[in-house]
Amino acid sequence: MEPRIQVVPAVPLAPELTIVVPTYNERDNVPVLIERIASVLDGVAWEVMVVDDDSPDGTASVVKAIAAQNPRVRCIRRVGRRGLSGACIEGMLASAAPVVAVMDADLQHDEALLPRMVEEIRKGADLVVGSRYVGGGSTGEGFSSIRQWGSETATALAKKMLGVDLTDPMSGFFMIRREKVEAVAGELSREGFKILLDIVSAVEEPLATVELPFTFRGRNAGESKLDSLVTAEYLGLLFSKLSGGVLPVRFLMFATVGASGVVAHLLALYFALDVLGYSFEWSQFFAVMAAMTWNFVLNNQLTYRDRRLTGLAFFSGLITFYLVCSFGTIANVGVASWIHGFHPVPWIAGLTGAVMGAVFNYAASSVLTWRSK
Ligand code: GDD
Ligand code: MN
């Protein structure tokens, strides 16, 4: 009689590495990416965690169909939320593996780096960054010259202002020990996309870091979601960091727009007085309306571009913004007069009032005008 071979059920190995892949409309790219990851990561217990922000192209269902066949693939479908950094954070925190990586879905990041990153981590590194600017790396055809310039400037600023010494702090391709991320998770900005810079400047003790060069390829299918405004947002993150995180990025953008509104106000005032020949009172009223409209449009384009209001919602948003600003003015004048009452230094009272008004407008408009869906 032939000896019976006892079949031991295959117990899947707990993953050693979670590769977090944030996606928005990447239906045609993710399947290719997963195949490529599988082909390079022999001998590593890996899993892929796709974090999809409810892409209209159905990326999540494509990924879940793969996951139904392949236990190494998982998908988090987030509804009612957008944002690259937030998606990466959630993916990393959903992992139980000791090591996590972040990688784009569009095949711009060279998967051949993955096994080498794992090797560096196994040798003791805390963080391994795929860099376009360390010897041998390049942005290949994947970058426009204007973004190249923005990226270089931002890198220099990160060095000067935050003391972050990476050749490519904006890289979206890195591997890190999960415990390092867990430790600072609560401090990370969910807005924007500068997740690596954010982590590196938040950790207390310096990370043992290795940078590996790679060539940033051209995007495969679909289109980029990051526009030239990312540089403005990045500057916001730098200032937010400098304030010790007290001032959120959005408030800084809101305040900058507000400052430009003062200029718009004065231009409109002189236009109404000199060109239209209105009385001062009417001109001032005209200028207030012009400045509020200016602020609304700019905030809608920049500060809240991830929640941009269009069509009918644009007009109802504008009305709520006028309302918010009216109450903001009451808060402004009220506080200024109150302070002036016991401390009659006009500029102190005036400035405090203006700051109060700005904070009020920011808080109220984030709830009433650009509430997240
Ligand atoms: N979940 C989610 N939510 N994913 C997003 C979102 C979002 O709101 N926006 C973009 N993504 C995903 C994309 O689907 C893609 O997989 C990845 O994030 C990168 O987005 P791209 O639109 O391809 O960005 P990019 O190629 O212009 O920018 C890349 O290079 C930059 C270097 O300057 C990214 O890697 C950036 O992180 C990197 O800083
Ligand atoms: Mn891309």
XYZ file of C-alpha atoms and ligand atoms in Angstrom:
413
model
C 0.000 0.000 0.000
C 1.267 3.398 -0.896
C 1.948 5.652 2.090
C -0.668 8.301 2.433
C 0.636 11.767 1.998
C -0.769 13.991 4.623
C -1.884 17.233 3.112
C -1.170 20.141 5.378
C -3.458 23.022 4.584
C -1.442 25.961 3.299
C -1.398 28.578 5.988
C -0.727 31.897 4.352
C 2.293 33.621 5.803
C 1.540 36.802 7.658
C 2.814 39.541 5.382
C 6.186 41.085 6.066
C 5.540 43.968 3.702
C 2.397 45.937 2.842
C 2.620 47.969 -0.343
C 0.081 50.778 -0.103
C -1.146 51.938 -3.495
C -3.375 55.042 -3.440
C -5.656 55.178 -6.446
C -8.044 57.521 -8.145
C -9.194 56.355 -11.587
C -6.457 53.789 -12.150
C -8.562 50.874 -13.380
C -6.227 49.988 -16.246
C -3.036 50.404 -14.242
C -3.532 48.465 -11.001
C -3.772 44.960 -12.553
C -0.495 45.537 -14.413
C 1.155 46.926 -11.292
C 0.130 43.927 -9.188
C 1.556 41.523 -11.787
C 4.813 43.419 -11.832
C 5.066 43.471 -8.041
C 4.443 39.722 -7.940
C 7.169 39.115 -10.496
C 9.869 41.022 -8.581
C 9.065 40.117 -4.971
C 9.990 36.479 -4.894
C 10.876 35.366 -1.381
C 9.059 38.215 0.328
C 5.700 37.774 2.055
C 4.084 40.827 0.529
C 0.568 42.158 0.223
C -0.820 45.057 -1.759
C -3.270 47.429 -0.088
C -5.046 49.539 -2.662
C -6.716 52.592 -1.107
C -9.273 53.868 -3.558
C -11.297 57.054 -3.113
C -14.390 55.664 -4.776
C -13.032 56.247 -8.283
C -15.801 56.813 -10.838
C -14.001 54.465 -13.249
C -14.618 51.529 -10.902
C -11.024 50.918 -9.810
C -12.208 49.424 -6.514
C -14.321 46.714 -8.127
C -11.492 45.797 -10.489
C -9.176 45.418 -7.484
C -11.730 43.458 -5.474
C -12.160 41.037 -8.369
C -8.415 40.386 -8.234
C -8.537 40.162 -4.425
C -11.219 37.471 -4.679
C -8.618 35.291 -6.436
C -5.486 36.458 -4.685
C -5.303 36.805 -0.879
C -2.230 39.011 -1.223
C -4.414 41.768 -2.616
C -6.675 43.928 -0.486
C -8.701 47.032 -1.151
C -9.943 49.825 1.055
C -12.736 51.735 -0.648
C -13.143 55.154 0.954
C -16.340 57.025 0.267
C -16.915 60.756 0.543
C -13.235 61.497 0.910
C -10.397 62.549 -1.340
C -6.733 63.074 -0.814
C -3.499 61.315 -1.527
C -1.883 61.739 1.905
C -4.967 60.673 3.795
C -5.276 57.569 1.616
C -1.629 56.624 2.217
C -1.995 57.085 5.976
C -5.105 54.921 6.135
C -3.446 52.209 4.073
C -0.373 52.144 6.276
C -2.452 52.074 9.452
C -4.580 49.226 8.119
C -1.464 47.101 7.800
C -0.214 44.647 10.421
C 3.084 43.983 8.627
C 6.311 45.277 10.180
C 7.203 47.109 6.983
C 5.060 49.301 4.728
C 5.712 50.950 1.380
C 3.902 53.583 -0.655
C 3.872 53.387 -4.427
C 1.864 55.055 -7.215
C -0.452 52.952 -9.336
C 0.417 54.453 -12.703
C 3.713 52.542 -13.179
C 5.830 55.700 -12.867
C 7.658 54.119 -9.934
C 10.146 51.429 -10.901
C 9.079 48.177 -9.240
C 12.626 46.816 -9.655
C 13.508 48.959 -6.633
C 11.191 47.027 -4.318
C 13.434 43.994 -3.627
C 16.394 46.302 -3.051
C 14.357 48.383 -0.637
C 13.425 45.240 1.291
C 17.085 44.281 1.410
C 18.058 47.645 2.902
C 15.340 47.363 5.534
C 16.468 43.844 6.414
C 19.998 45.247 6.795
C 18.682 47.741 9.335
C 17.391 50.836 7.536
C 14.241 52.481 8.950
C 13.396 54.281 5.722
C 14.316 53.689 2.093
C 13.391 56.364 -0.432
C 13.212 56.013 -4.194
C 14.919 59.215 -5.287
C 14.945 60.923 -8.637
C 17.819 63.159 -7.635
C 20.451 60.951 -6.037
C 23.265 59.797 -8.375
C 21.778 57.715 -11.173
C 18.172 58.789 -10.558
C 16.269 60.971 -12.968
C 12.863 62.316 -13.755
C 13.037 60.754 -17.209
C 10.153 61.829 -19.406
C 7.750 61.847 -16.492
C 8.101 65.489 -15.502
C 7.356 68.875 -17.050
C 10.098 71.491 -16.686
C 7.884 73.706 -14.533
C 7.204 70.910 -12.064
C 10.872 70.027 -12.146
C 11.671 73.580 -11.085
C 8.967 73.582 -8.413
C 10.206 70.290 -7.081
C 13.811 71.466 -6.822
C 12.843 74.710 -5.097
C 10.650 72.855 -2.652
C 13.479 70.433 -1.847
C 15.832 73.318 -1.104
C 13.208 74.962 1.122
C 12.586 71.723 3.010
C 16.271 71.554 3.782
C 16.494 75.158 4.943
C 13.225 75.424 6.847
C 12.686 71.959 8.272
C 16.204 70.551 8.228
C 14.962 67.556 6.248
C 18.008 66.211 4.489
C 16.659 64.104 1.642
C 17.555 64.589 -2.004
C 13.917 63.961 -2.929
C 11.562 64.739 -0.020
C 8.617 64.892 -2.449
C 9.045 61.340 -3.594
C 5.874 59.306 -3.459
C 7.884 56.070 -3.472
C 9.326 54.815 -0.184
C 9.452 51.949 2.297
C 9.455 52.394 6.073
C 9.116 50.437 9.310
C 5.462 50.649 10.230
C 6.098 51.471 13.911
C 7.740 54.748 12.799
C 4.570 55.827 11.024
C 2.272 54.600 13.796
C 4.164 56.768 16.278
C 3.389 60.019 14.444
C 0.146 59.083 12.673
C -1.947 61.602 14.623
C 0.268 64.508 13.593
C 0.237 63.937 9.856
C -1.652 66.189 7.490
C -4.376 64.388 5.573
C -4.513 67.174 3.063
C -2.148 67.434 0.139
C 0.326 64.840 -0.997
C 3.621 65.459 0.772
C 3.351 62.430 2.960
C 7.049 61.508 3.081
C 8.203 64.994 4.046
C 5.476 65.111 6.639
C 6.541 61.825 8.252
C 10.253 62.628 8.212
C 9.750 66.019 9.836
C 7.347 64.603 12.444
C 9.476 61.749 13.823
C 11.424 62.554 16.963
C 14.603 60.587 16.404
C 16.265 60.682 13.008
C 15.510 57.679 10.821
C 18.281 55.475 9.475
C 17.711 56.404 5.851
C 18.886 55.022 2.529
C 18.133 56.647 -0.820
C 18.060 54.561 -3.972
C 18.089 56.181 -7.408
C 15.418 55.424 -9.972
C 14.084 56.904 -13.176
C 10.608 58.390 -12.881
C 8.844 56.931 -15.894
C 6.059 58.452 -17.956
C 2.551 57.655 -16.710
C 0.911 54.534 -18.132
C -2.882 54.876 -18.655
C -5.082 57.715 -17.369
C -4.060 61.181 -16.270
C -2.248 62.865 -13.380
C -4.341 64.273 -10.535
C -1.711 66.622 -9.230
C -1.687 70.009 -10.942
C 0.745 72.886 -10.746
C -1.064 74.098 -7.633
C 0.588 71.354 -5.620
C 3.543 73.681 -5.167
C 1.334 76.272 -3.473
C -0.040 73.577 -1.232
C 3.442 72.392 -0.448
C 4.471 75.874 0.671
C 1.400 75.802 2.896
C 2.627 72.584 4.480
C 6.042 74.135 5.139
C 4.520 77.109 6.941
C 2.102 74.896 8.784
C 5.079 72.840 10.005
C 6.909 75.991 11.029
C 3.944 76.998 13.181
C 4.329 73.647 14.922
C 1.182 72.404 13.204
C -0.977 74.971 15.033
C -2.023 76.595 11.772
C -3.537 74.147 9.310
C -2.475 74.329 5.666
C -5.959 75.317 4.619
C -6.136 78.230 7.019
C -2.827 79.558 5.682
C -4.133 79.406 2.125
C -7.402 81.009 3.238
C -5.501 83.809 4.977
C -3.273 84.390 1.936
C -6.329 84.641 -0.270
C -7.809 87.050 2.293
C -4.712 89.233 2.083
C -5.042 89.367 -1.682
C -8.678 90.345 -1.088
C -7.509 93.519 0.640
C -5.707 94.513 -2.550
C -8.791 93.612 -4.602
C -10.870 95.750 -2.242
C -8.696 98.822 -2.741
C -8.594 98.440 -6.519
C -12.374 98.106 -6.650
C -12.791 101.113 -4.346
C -10.737 103.371 -6.591
C -12.446 102.000 -9.677
C -15.876 102.818 -8.226
C -14.817 106.263 -7.062
C -12.856 107.421 -10.086
C -14.270 105.506 -13.039
C -17.873 104.934 -12.004
C -18.063 108.169 -10.008
C -20.011 106.621 -7.084
C -20.189 108.306 -3.681
C -17.731 107.027 -1.095
C -20.384 104.975 0.722
C -21.543 103.221 -2.439
C -17.974 102.744 -3.620
C -17.028 101.130 -0.330
C -20.067 98.859 -0.568
C -19.145 97.952 -4.138
C -15.569 97.204 -3.039
C -16.740 94.969 -0.174
C -18.894 92.941 -2.567
C -16.058 92.731 -5.097
C -13.556 91.601 -2.455
C -15.913 88.922 -1.077
C -16.552 87.619 -4.577
C -12.836 87.636 -5.319
C -12.119 85.699 -2.111
C -14.849 83.201 -2.838
C -13.633 82.484 -6.360
C -10.004 82.126 -5.318
C -10.790 79.949 -2.315
C -12.980 77.811 -4.509
C -10.156 77.416 -7.048
C -7.258 77.011 -4.611
C -8.003 76.475 -0.944
C -10.918 74.137 -1.513
C -10.115 72.827 -4.972
C -10.677 69.287 -3.725
C -14.262 70.302 -2.878
C -14.683 72.828 -5.676
C -18.254 74.032 -6.133
C -19.556 74.134 -9.686
C -22.867 74.840 -11.425
C -25.732 75.735 -9.099
C -23.703 74.858 -6.013
C -21.279 77.618 -7.016
C -24.011 80.243 -6.624
C -25.516 78.894 -3.427
C -21.951 78.653 -2.085
C -21.372 82.291 -2.995
C -24.497 83.344 -1.078
C -23.474 81.419 2.050
C -20.008 82.948 1.742
C -21.483 86.489 1.679
C -23.464 85.592 4.801
C -20.465 84.138 6.590
C -18.396 87.221 5.769
C -21.123 89.536 7.073
C -21.074 87.810 10.438
C -17.272 87.788 10.252
C -17.384 91.568 9.929
C -19.609 91.824 12.989
C -17.146 89.656 14.922
C -14.275 91.758 13.623
C -15.767 95.118 14.560
C -17.144 93.809 17.864
C -13.823 92.449 19.074
C -11.891 95.480 17.848
C -14.210 97.932 19.676
C -14.172 95.812 22.821
C -10.360 95.801 22.915
C -10.192 99.445 21.979
C -12.451 100.141 24.968
C -9.852 99.166 27.558
C -6.688 99.365 25.495
C -7.071 102.242 23.059
C -4.220 101.483 20.647
C -5.927 101.482 17.250
C -3.573 99.126 15.399
C -3.682 96.470 18.119
C -7.465 96.618 18.318
C -7.761 96.709 14.523
C -5.398 93.808 13.963
C -7.010 91.633 16.631
C -10.391 92.338 15.058
C -9.103 91.414 11.620
C -7.603 88.137 12.892
C -10.865 87.315 14.690
C -12.813 88.023 11.506
C -10.483 85.811 9.450
C -10.671 82.930 11.923
C -14.445 83.236 12.065
C -14.759 83.312 8.256
C -12.479 80.340 7.945
C -14.269 78.247 10.533
C -17.763 79.153 9.375
C -17.121 78.810 5.637
C -15.487 75.419 6.104
C -18.745 74.239 7.650
C -21.298 76.190 5.616
C -19.775 76.851 2.221
C -17.286 74.063 1.560
C -18.503 71.342 3.879
C -17.072 67.958 2.954
C -19.686 65.666 1.492
N -6.825 57.460 -2.988
C -6.403 58.517 -3.704
N -7.020 59.727 -3.506
N -5.376 58.384 -4.574
C -4.992 59.461 -5.269
C -5.581 60.735 -5.129
C -6.666 60.846 -4.198
O -7.248 61.913 -3.993
N -4.958 61.599 -5.970
C -4.009 60.879 -6.609
N -4.033 59.589 -6.213
C -3.178 58.474 -6.643
C -3.130 58.282 -8.154
O -4.170 57.450 -8.600
C -1.746 57.658 -8.324
O -1.767 56.271 -8.085
C -0.923 58.344 -7.239
O -1.854 58.788 -6.259
C -0.107 59.511 -7.772
O -0.967 60.428 -8.398
P -0.593 61.101 -9.787
O -1.738 61.914 -10.198
O -0.069 60.084 -10.750
O 0.585 62.046 -9.291
P 1.880 62.533 -10.042
O 2.478 61.468 -10.905
O 1.579 63.817 -10.699
O 2.846 62.808 -8.776
C 3.712 61.824 -8.284
O 4.980 62.320 -8.253
C 5.190 63.336 -7.282
C 6.615 63.781 -7.403
O 6.671 65.137 -7.392
C 3.305 61.326 -6.883
O 4.101 60.196 -6.567
C 3.541 62.333 -5.795
O 3.353 61.737 -4.524
C 4.952 62.809 -5.900
O 5.185 63.814 -4.949
Mn 1.693 59.757 -11.634
